[in-house]
CSV table of C-alpha atoms in Angstrom, one decimal:
chain,number,residue,atom,x,y,z
A,1,MET,CA,38.0,-31.7,40.4
A,2,ILE,CA,38.7,-31.8,36.7
A,3,LYS,CA,35.3,-31.0,35.2
A,4,PHE,CA,34.0,-33.1,32.3
A,5,LEU,CA,32.8,-29.9,30.6
A,6,ASP,CA,33.0,-26.4,31.9
A,7,LEU,CA,30.1,-24.6,30.1
A,8,HIS,CA,30.4,-21.5,32.3
A,9,LYS,CA,34.0,-21.0,31.3
A,10,ILE,CA,33.3,-21.7,27.6
A,11,ASN,CA,30.6,-19.0,27.5
A,12,LEU,CA,32.1,-16.5,29.8
A,13,ARG,CA,34.6,-15.5,27.1
A,14,TYR,CA,31.7,-14.3,25.0
A,15,LYS,CA,29.8,-12.5,27.8
A,16,SER,CA,30.3,-8.9,26.5
A,17,ASP,CA,29.4,-9.9,23.0
A,18,PHE,CA,26.3,-11.7,24.2
A,19,LEU,CA,25.1,-8.7,26.2
A,20,ASN,CA,25.7,-6.3,23.3
A,21,ALA,CA,23.6,-8.6,21.1
A,22,MET,CA,20.8,-8.8,23.6
A,23,ASN,CA,20.7,-5.0,23.9
A,24,GLN,CA,20.4,-4.7,20.1
A,25,LEU,CA,17.7,-7.4,20.0
A,26,VAL,CA,15.6,-5.8,22.7
A,27,ASP,CA,15.8,-2.5,20.9
A,28,SER,CA,14.8,-4.1,17.6
A,29,GLY,CA,11.4,-5.2,18.8
A,30,ILE,CA,11.5,-8.4,16.6
A,31,TYR,CA,11.9,-11.6,18.5
A,32,VAL,CA,10.8,-14.4,16.2
A,33,LEU,CA,11.9,-15.2,12.7
A,34,GLY,CA,13.7,-11.9,12.2
A,35,LYS,CA,17.0,-10.8,10.8
A,36,GLU,CA,19.1,-12.7,13.4
A,37,VAL,CA,17.7,-16.0,12.3
A,38,GLU,CA,18.2,-15.1,8.6
A,39,LYS,CA,21.7,-14.0,9.3
A,40,PHE,CA,22.6,-17.2,11.2
A,41,GLU,CA,21.0,-19.4,8.6
A,42,THR,CA,23.1,-17.8,5.9
A,43,GLU,CA,26.3,-18.0,8.0
A,44,PHE,CA,25.7,-21.7,8.9
A,45,SER,CA,24.9,-22.8,5.4
A,46,ASN,CA,28.0,-21.1,4.2
A,47,PHE,CA,30.0,-22.8,7.0
A,48,CYS,CA,28.6,-26.2,6.1
A,49,GLY,CA,28.8,-25.6,2.4
A,50,SER,CA,25.1,-26.2,1.8
A,51,LYS,CA,22.8,-24.1,-0.2
A,52,TYR,CA,20.1,-23.8,2.5
A,53,CYS,CA,19.8,-23.7,6.2
A,54,VAL,CA,16.5,-23.7,8.2
A,55,GLY,CA,16.7,-22.8,11.9
A,56,VAL,CA,14.4,-24.9,14.1
A,57,ALA,CA,13.7,-25.3,17.8
A,58,ASN,CA,16.1,-28.2,18.6
A,59,GLY,CA,17.9,-31.1,17.2
A,60,LEU,CA,15.1,-33.7,17.6
A,61,GLU,CA,12.7,-31.5,15.7
A,62,ALA,CA,15.3,-30.9,13.0
A,63,LEU,CA,15.2,-34.7,12.3
A,64,ILE,CA,11.4,-35.0,12.7
A,65,LEU,CA,10.8,-32.1,10.2
A,66,ILE,CA,13.2,-33.6,7.6
A,67,LEU,CA,11.2,-36.8,7.7
A,68,GLU,CA,7.9,-35.0,7.7
A,69,ALA,CA,8.9,-32.8,4.8
A,70,TYR,CA,9.8,-35.8,2.7
A,71,LYS,CA,6.3,-37.2,3.5
A,72,GLU,CA,4.6,-33.9,2.4
A,73,ILE,CA,6.7,-33.8,-0.8
A,74,GLY,CA,5.5,-37.4,-1.5
A,75,ILE,CA,8.8,-39.2,-1.3
A,76,PHE,CA,8.1,-41.0,1.9
A,77,LYS,CA,4.8,-42.4,3.2
A,78,LEU,CA,3.7,-43.5,6.7
A,79,LYS,CA,5.2,-46.7,8.0
A,80,ASP,CA,8.2,-46.6,5.6
A,81,GLU,CA,11.4,-47.9,7.1
A,82,ILE,CA,14.4,-45.8,8.0
A,83,ILE,CA,17.8,-47.5,8.6
A,84,VAL,CA,19.5,-46.2,11.8
A,85,PRO,CA,22.4,-47.2,14.0
A,86,ALA,CA,21.3,-49.1,17.1
A,87,ASN,CA,23.7,-47.4,19.5
A,88,THR,CA,22.6,-43.8,18.9
A,89,TYR,CA,21.1,-41.4,21.4
A,90,ILE,CA,17.4,-42.1,21.7
A,91,ALA,CA,16.5,-38.7,20.0
A,92,THR,CA,17.5,-40.2,16.6
A,93,ILE,CA,15.0,-43.1,17.1
A,94,LEU,CA,12.3,-40.8,18.5
A,95,SER,CA,12.5,-38.6,15.3
A,96,ILE,CA,11.6,-41.7,13.2
A,97,THR,CA,8.7,-42.9,15.3
A,98,LYS,CA,7.3,-39.4,15.9
A,99,ALA,CA,7.2,-38.8,12.2
A,100,GLY,CA,5.3,-42.0,11.7
A,101,PHE,CA,8.0,-44.2,10.3
A,102,THR,CA,9.6,-47.5,11.3
A,103,PRO,CA,13.2,-47.6,12.7
A,104,ILE,CA,15.4,-50.5,11.5
A,105,LEU,CA,18.2,-50.7,13.9
A,106,VAL,CA,21.7,-51.6,12.6
A,107,GLU,CA,24.7,-52.8,14.6
A,108,PRO,CA,27.6,-50.3,14.6
A,109,ASP,CA,31.3,-50.7,14.0
A,110,GLU,CA,32.5,-51.4,17.6
A,111,ASN,CA,35.8,-49.6,16.9
A,112,THR,CA,34.6,-46.3,15.5
A,113,PHE,CA,31.1,-46.4,17.1
A,114,ASN,CA,29.5,-45.4,13.8
A,115,LEU,CA,27.1,-47.1,11.5
A,116,ASP,CA,28.7,-50.2,9.9
A,117,PRO,CA,27.9,-50.2,6.1
A,118,ASN,CA,28.4,-54.0,6.1
A,119,ASN,CA,25.3,-54.5,8.2
A,120,ILE,CA,23.0,-52.3,6.2
A,121,VAL,CA,22.2,-54.2,3.0
A,122,LYS,CA,20.7,-57.3,4.6
A,123,LEU,CA,18.1,-55.1,6.4
A,124,ILE,CA,16.9,-53.2,3.3
A,125,THR,CA,13.4,-54.1,2.1
A,126,ASN,CA,11.0,-52.6,-0.4
A,127,LYS,CA,9.8,-50.3,2.4
A,128,THR,CA,13.2,-48.8,3.1
A,129,LYS,CA,13.4,-45.2,2.1
A,130,ALA,CA,16.4,-43.7,3.9
A,131,ILE,CA,19.6,-44.2,5.9
A,132,LEU,CA,19.8,-42.0,8.9
A,133,ALA,CA,23.6,-41.7,9.4
A,134,VAL,CA,24.6,-40.6,12.8
A,135,HIS,CA,28.0,-38.9,13.1
A,136,LEU,CA,28.5,-40.1,16.6
A,137,TYR,CA,30.8,-38.4,19.1
A,138,GLY,CA,32.1,-36.0,16.3
A,139,GLN,CA,33.3,-38.4,13.6
A,140,VAL,CA,31.6,-38.6,10.2
A,141,CYS,CA,30.4,-42.0,9.1
A,142,ASP,CA,31.9,-44.0,6.2
A,143,LEU,CA,29.9,-42.0,3.7
A,144,ASP,CA,31.7,-43.5,0.6
A,145,SER,CA,30.3,-46.9,1.4
A,146,ILE,CA,26.9,-45.6,2.6
A,147,LYS,CA,26.5,-43.6,-0.6
A,148,ILE,CA,27.1,-46.6,-2.8
A,149,ILE,CA,24.4,-48.5,-1.0
A,150,ALA,CA,22.0,-45.5,-1.1
A,151,GLN,CA,22.5,-45.0,-4.8
A,152,LYS,CA,22.0,-48.7,-5.5
A,153,TYR,CA,18.7,-48.9,-3.6
A,154,ASN,CA,17.5,-45.3,-4.3
A,155,LEU,CA,17.6,-44.3,-0.6
A,156,LYS,CA,17.9,-40.8,0.9
A,157,ILE,CA,20.8,-40.1,3.2
A,158,ILE,CA,19.9,-38.0,6.2
A,159,GLU,CA,22.7,-36.9,8.5
A,160,ASP,CA,22.3,-36.7,12.3
A,161,SER,CA,25.0,-34.1,12.8
A,162,ALA,CA,24.0,-33.2,16.3
A,163,GLN,CA,27.5,-34.0,17.5
A,164,ALA,CA,29.5,-33.2,14.4
A,165,HIS,CA,29.6,-29.4,13.9
A,166,GLY,CA,32.6,-28.8,11.6
A,167,ALA,CA,33.4,-32.4,11.2
A,168,MET,CA,34.6,-33.4,7.7
A,169,HIS,CA,34.6,-36.3,5.2
A,170,LYS,CA,37.4,-35.6,2.8
A,171,ASP,CA,36.9,-32.0,1.7
A,172,LEU,CA,33.2,-31.7,2.7
A,173,ARG,CA,31.7,-30.8,6.1
A,174,ALA,CA,29.0,-32.6,8.0
A,175,GLY,CA,25.7,-31.0,6.8
A,176,ASN,CA,26.7,-31.2,3.2
A,177,LEU,CA,27.3,-34.9,2.8
A,178,GLY,CA,23.8,-36.3,2.2
A,179,ASP,CA,20.3,-35.1,1.2
A,180,ALA,CA,19.6,-33.3,4.4
A,181,ALA,CA,21.1,-32.9,7.9
A,182,GLY,CA,19.8,-32.2,11.3
A,183,PHE,CA,21.9,-30.2,13.9
A,184,SER,CA,21.4,-29.6,17.6
A,185,PHE,CA,22.7,-26.5,19.3
A,186,TYR,CA,22.1,-27.8,22.9
A,187,PRO,CA,24.5,-25.9,25.2
A,188,SER,CA,27.0,-28.8,25.5
A,189,LYS,CA,27.5,-29.2,21.7
A,190,ASN,CA,30.6,-28.0,19.9
A,191,LEU,CA,28.5,-25.1,18.7
A,192,GLY,CA,26.1,-24.6,21.7
A,193,ALA,CA,23.5,-22.0,22.3
A,194,LEU,CA,22.4,-20.7,25.7
A,195,GLY,CA,19.3,-22.9,25.6
A,196,ASP,CA,17.8,-25.2,22.9
A,197,GLY,CA,18.2,-24.7,19.2
A,198,GLY,CA,18.6,-26.6,16.0
A,199,ALA,CA,19.0,-26.3,12.3
A,200,ILE,CA,18.6,-28.3,9.0
A,201,THR,CA,20.9,-28.0,6.1
A,202,THR,CA,20.2,-29.2,2.6
A,203,ASN,CA,20.9,-28.5,-1.1
A,204,ASP,CA,17.3,-29.3,-2.1
A,205,GLU,CA,15.3,-26.2,-2.7
A,206,MET,CA,11.9,-27.9,-2.5
A,207,LEU,CA,12.8,-29.6,0.7
A,208,ALA,CA,14.1,-26.3,2.2
A,209,THR,CA,10.9,-24.5,1.2
A,210,THR,CA,8.7,-27.2,2.7
A,211,LEU,CA,10.8,-27.2,5.9
A,212,LYS,CA,10.3,-23.4,6.4
A,213,ILE,CA,6.6,-23.9,6.0
A,214,LEU,CA,6.4,-26.9,8.4
A,215,ARG,CA,8.4,-25.2,11.2
A,216,ASN,CA,5.8,-22.3,11.2
A,217,TYR,CA,2.5,-24.1,11.7
A,218,GLY,CA,2.5,-25.3,8.1
A,219,SER,CA,2.0,-21.7,7.0
A,220,ASN,CA,3.8,-19.6,4.4
A,221,GLN,CA,1.3,-16.8,4.7
A,222,LYS,CA,-0.3,-15.8,8.0
A,223,TYR,CA,-3.5,-17.7,8.8
A,224,HIS,CA,-3.1,-19.8,5.5
A,225,ASN,CA,-1.9,-23.3,6.4
A,226,LEU,CA,-0.7,-25.7,3.6
A,227,PHE,CA,0.4,-28.5,6.0
A,228,LYS,CA,-0.3,-29.8,9.5
A,229,GLY,CA,2.8,-28.2,10.7
A,230,ASN,CA,4.7,-27.6,13.9
A,231,ASN,CA,5.8,-24.6,16.0
A,232,SER,CA,9.5,-25.2,15.7
A,233,ARG,CA,11.4,-22.0,15.2
A,234,LEU,CA,14.9,-21.0,16.2
A,235,ASP,CA,14.4,-17.8,18.1
A,236,GLU,CA,16.2,-14.5,17.6
A,237,ILE,CA,18.1,-14.7,20.9
A,238,GLN,CA,19.7,-18.1,20.2
A,239,ALA,CA,20.4,-17.2,16.6
A,240,SER,CA,22.4,-14.1,17.7
A,241,ILE,CA,24.3,-16.2,20.3
A,242,LEU,CA,25.1,-18.8,17.7
A,243,SER,CA,26.3,-16.2,15.1
A,244,ILE,CA,28.8,-14.9,17.7
A,245,LYS,CA,30.1,-18.4,18.6
A,246,LEU,CA,30.2,-19.7,15.0
A,247,LYS,CA,33.2,-17.4,14.2
A,248,ASN,CA,35.3,-19.5,16.7
A,249,LEU,CA,34.0,-22.9,16.0
A,250,ASP,CA,36.9,-24.1,13.9
A,251,SER,CA,39.5,-22.8,16.4
A,252,GLU,CA,37.6,-24.4,19.3
A,253,ASN,CA,37.5,-27.7,17.4
A,254,ILE,CA,41.3,-27.5,16.9
A,255,GLU,CA,41.6,-27.3,20.7
A,256,ARG,CA,39.5,-30.4,21.0
A,257,ILE,CA,41.6,-32.2,18.4
A,258,LYS,CA,44.8,-31.3,20.3
A,259,ILE,CA,43.5,-32.8,23.5
A,260,ALA,CA,42.2,-35.9,21.7
A,261,THR,CA,45.5,-36.4,19.9
A,262,PHE,CA,47.4,-36.1,23.2
A,263,TYR,CA,45.1,-38.8,24.7
A,264,LEU,CA,45.5,-41.1,21.7
A,265,ASN,CA,49.3,-40.7,21.8
A,266,ASN,CA,49.8,-41.0,25.5
A,267,ILE,CA,47.2,-43.2,27.1
A,268,ARG,CA,48.8,-46.6,27.3
A,269,ASN,CA,46.8,-49.0,29.5
A,270,GLU,CA,45.9,-52.6,28.6
A,271,TYR,CA,42.5,-52.2,30.3
A,272,ILE,CA,41.5,-49.1,28.2
A,273,ILE,CA,40.5,-49.4,24.5
A,274,LEU,CA,40.9,-46.1,22.6
A,275,PRO,CA,38.6,-45.0,19.8
A,276,LYS,CA,39.6,-45.6,16.2
A,277,VAL,CA,39.8,-42.5,13.9
A,278,PHE,CA,39.0,-42.7,10.1
A,279,GLU,CA,41.8,-41.5,7.9
A,280,PHE,CA,39.4,-39.9,5.4
A,281,GLY,CA,37.9,-37.3,7.8
A,282,LEU,CA,38.2,-34.7,10.4
A,283,HIS,CA,37.0,-35.9,13.8
A,284,VAL,CA,35.9,-32.9,15.9
A,285,TRP,CA,35.7,-34.8,19.2
A,286,HIS,CA,32.5,-33.7,20.7
A,287,LEU,CA,33.2,-36.6,23.0
A,288,PHE,CA,36.3,-38.6,23.7
A,289,VAL,CA,34.9,-42.1,24.4
A,290,VAL,CA,37.0,-45.1,25.5
A,291,LYS,CA,35.9,-48.7,26.3
A,292,VAL,CA,36.7,-50.5,29.6
A,293,SER,CA,35.4,-53.8,30.8
A,294,ASN,CA,34.6,-52.9,34.4
A,295,ARG,CA,33.2,-49.4,33.8
A,296,LYS,CA,31.8,-48.7,37.3
A,297,LYS,CA,35.2,-49.5,38.9
A,298,PHE,CA,37.0,-47.3,36.4
A,299,GLN,CA,34.5,-44.4,36.8
A,300,ASP,CA,34.7,-44.6,40.6
A,301,TYR,CA,38.5,-44.7,40.4
A,302,LEU,CA,38.6,-41.5,38.3
A,303,TYR,CA,36.1,-39.8,40.6
A,304,PHE,CA,38.3,-40.7,43.6
A,305,ASN,CA,41.2,-39.1,41.7
A,306,LYS,CA,39.1,-35.9,41.1
A,307,ILE,CA,38.3,-36.5,37.4
A,308,GLU,CA,34.7,-36.2,36.3
A,309,THR,CA,33.4,-38.5,33.5
A,310,LEU,CA,30.0,-39.2,31.9
A,311,ILE,CA,28.5,-42.2,30.1
A,312,HIS,CA,27.2,-41.8,26.6
A,313,TYR,CA,24.9,-43.8,26.8
A,314,PRO,CA,24.1,-46.3,29.6
A,315,ILE,CA,21.0,-47.9,28.0
A,316,PRO,CA,20.5,-48.5,24.3
A,317,PRO,CA,17.2,-47.4,22.7
A,318,HIS,CA,15.9,-51.0,22.1
A,319,GLN,CA,16.2,-51.6,25.9
A,320,GLN,CA,14.4,-48.5,26.9
A,321,VAL,CA,10.9,-48.8,28.5
A,322,ALA,CA,9.6,-46.3,25.9
A,323,TYR,CA,10.5,-48.8,23.1
A,324,GLN,CA,9.2,-52.1,24.4
A,325,GLU,CA,8.2,-53.1,20.9
A,326,LEU,CA,12.0,-53.2,20.1
A,327,ALA,CA,12.9,-55.3,23.1
A,328,PHE,CA,12.9,-58.5,21.1
A,329,LEU,CA,16.0,-57.4,19.2
A,330,LYS,CA,19.3,-59.0,19.9
A,331,LEU,CA,22.1,-56.5,19.3
A,332,PRO,CA,25.2,-57.8,21.0
A,333,ILE,CA,27.7,-55.2,19.7
A,334,THR,CA,25.4,-52.3,20.7
A,335,GLU,CA,24.7,-53.8,24.1
A,336,LYS,CA,28.4,-54.4,24.7
A,337,LEU,CA,29.2,-50.8,23.8
A,338,HIS,CA,26.5,-49.4,26.1
A,339,ASP,CA,27.9,-51.5,28.9
A,340,SER,CA,31.6,-50.4,28.4
A,341,VAL,CA,31.8,-46.9,27.0
A,342,ILE,CA,32.8,-43.9,29.1
A,343,SER,CA,33.7,-40.3,28.1
A,344,LEU,CA,36.8,-38.6,29.4
A,345,PRO,CA,36.9,-34.8,29.9
A,346,ILE,CA,37.4,-32.7,26.7
A,347,SER,CA,36.6,-29.1,25.9
A,348,PRO,CA,38.2,-26.1,24.1
A,349,VAL,CA,38.9,-24.5,27.5
A,350,MET,CA,40.5,-27.5,29.2
A,351,GLU,CA,44.0,-26.7,30.6
A,352,MET,CA,46.9,-28.8,29.3
A,353,SER,CA,47.9,-29.5,32.9
A,354,ASP,CA,44.5,-31.1,33.4
A,355,VAL,CA,44.8,-33.2,30.2
A,356,ILE,CA,48.2,-34.4,31.4
A,357,GLU,CA,46.7,-35.3,34.8
A,358,VAL,CA,43.9,-37.3,33.2
A,359,VAL,CA,46.5,-39.3,31.2
A,360,ARG,CA,48.6,-40.0,34.3
A,361,VAL,CA,45.6,-41.2,36.3
A,362,VAL,CA,44.2,-43.3,33.4
A,363,ASN,CA,47.6,-44.9,32.8
A,364,ASP,CA,47.8,-45.8,36.5
A,365,TYR,CA,44.5,-47.6,36.5
A,366,LYS,CA,45.0,-51.3,37.4
A,367,GLY,CA,41.8,-52.8,36.1
C-alpha cells in the first residue's frame, strides 16, 4: 500500500536529535515557557520574516487568540463580522464563533480552492472588521486583490496559515502577509510537532504583547490578571522538536514541490481535474487535491490498486450539525468542491517509484 502520509518515516530521521533534546530538557527542569519556546519563537519569526512570534497550544487557539486580542485592544467588538472562505476546515469558523464574532462565508475560486476576492465586496457591511484569508492546501491567497479591498474598507487581514508553512506570495512568506497569522503544528503539517502546537506571527508590537498575556491566563505577572485569558502555551517539548525540524522545512517543501510538479506534468485523464497554481507565489503542497465527479468510485479504485487517499473535507462547515444556524446558506461552489475533492499521496519521504505508480494508476482510471 502506498501510504497517504508516512509520519513515522518522516520523524524517524530526527529520532537521535529528538532524544538528545529531550535529555537536555529533562535536565533543565524548566518545562513551560522557557528558553526552548523563546528560541523557537525567534527562529520562526525570522523564518516567516515577521517581527514577533507567539507560541500557543494549537492552530485553533492561535486564531481565537488573534481575534480576542483585537477585542481587548479595542479594534473589534462582540458580534463584529469576519469574512471567511466557506470551504475551509471547520477550525477556521470555530475560531470566529468561539471569540464571539460572526462568520460571513464567502464562496471560493473553484480552481485554486482559495478565497475569491470577487465575492468579498458584496458581503461587506458596517460590521465587517476583518478578512480571515485561508491559505488552503499550501497555496497563498490572492493577497494583492485582498489587500486592495482591506485598505478600502479599513479591514484587518488575518492569515490562516495552518497549511502554508513556508509558502510565499512574491518575495514574502505566509505569516508576514497580513496583520497577523495563525499556524498549526499538528503532526501532519509541513512543519509538524509530535503532538499539538501552534503559533501566531505579527509585526504589531501591541498585538504581540497582548497575545503573550492572553495565552497565559491573561497575566503578565504571576497572580495579576489583566484580561480574562486562556491557558494556551506552546510547551517546551514541542518547541524543541519544532526547532529541530524547522532547519529542514525548506528542503522538505522542495521535495513536496517536486512530487506535485510531476503530478501536474504527467497526470492526463479527462475524468481528473488538477489544481491551478498561482504564478505569483510558492505553493508548498501540504495537500495535492484533485477533483473527480464520482469520488467514491475513484477512491475505491485507488484503494483496490493499493493507493491510500484522504478527503479534505467531506462536509462543508455550513452543513455541519454544529452550525445549524448556517444551514440556510446556499453555497453551490463550496458544496460542489466538498463533494468532489480528493487528496493524493504527497510527502517529503515519498519514493519516486511510488509517485510514478500513482500517476500510472490515476491515468488508467476509466471514470
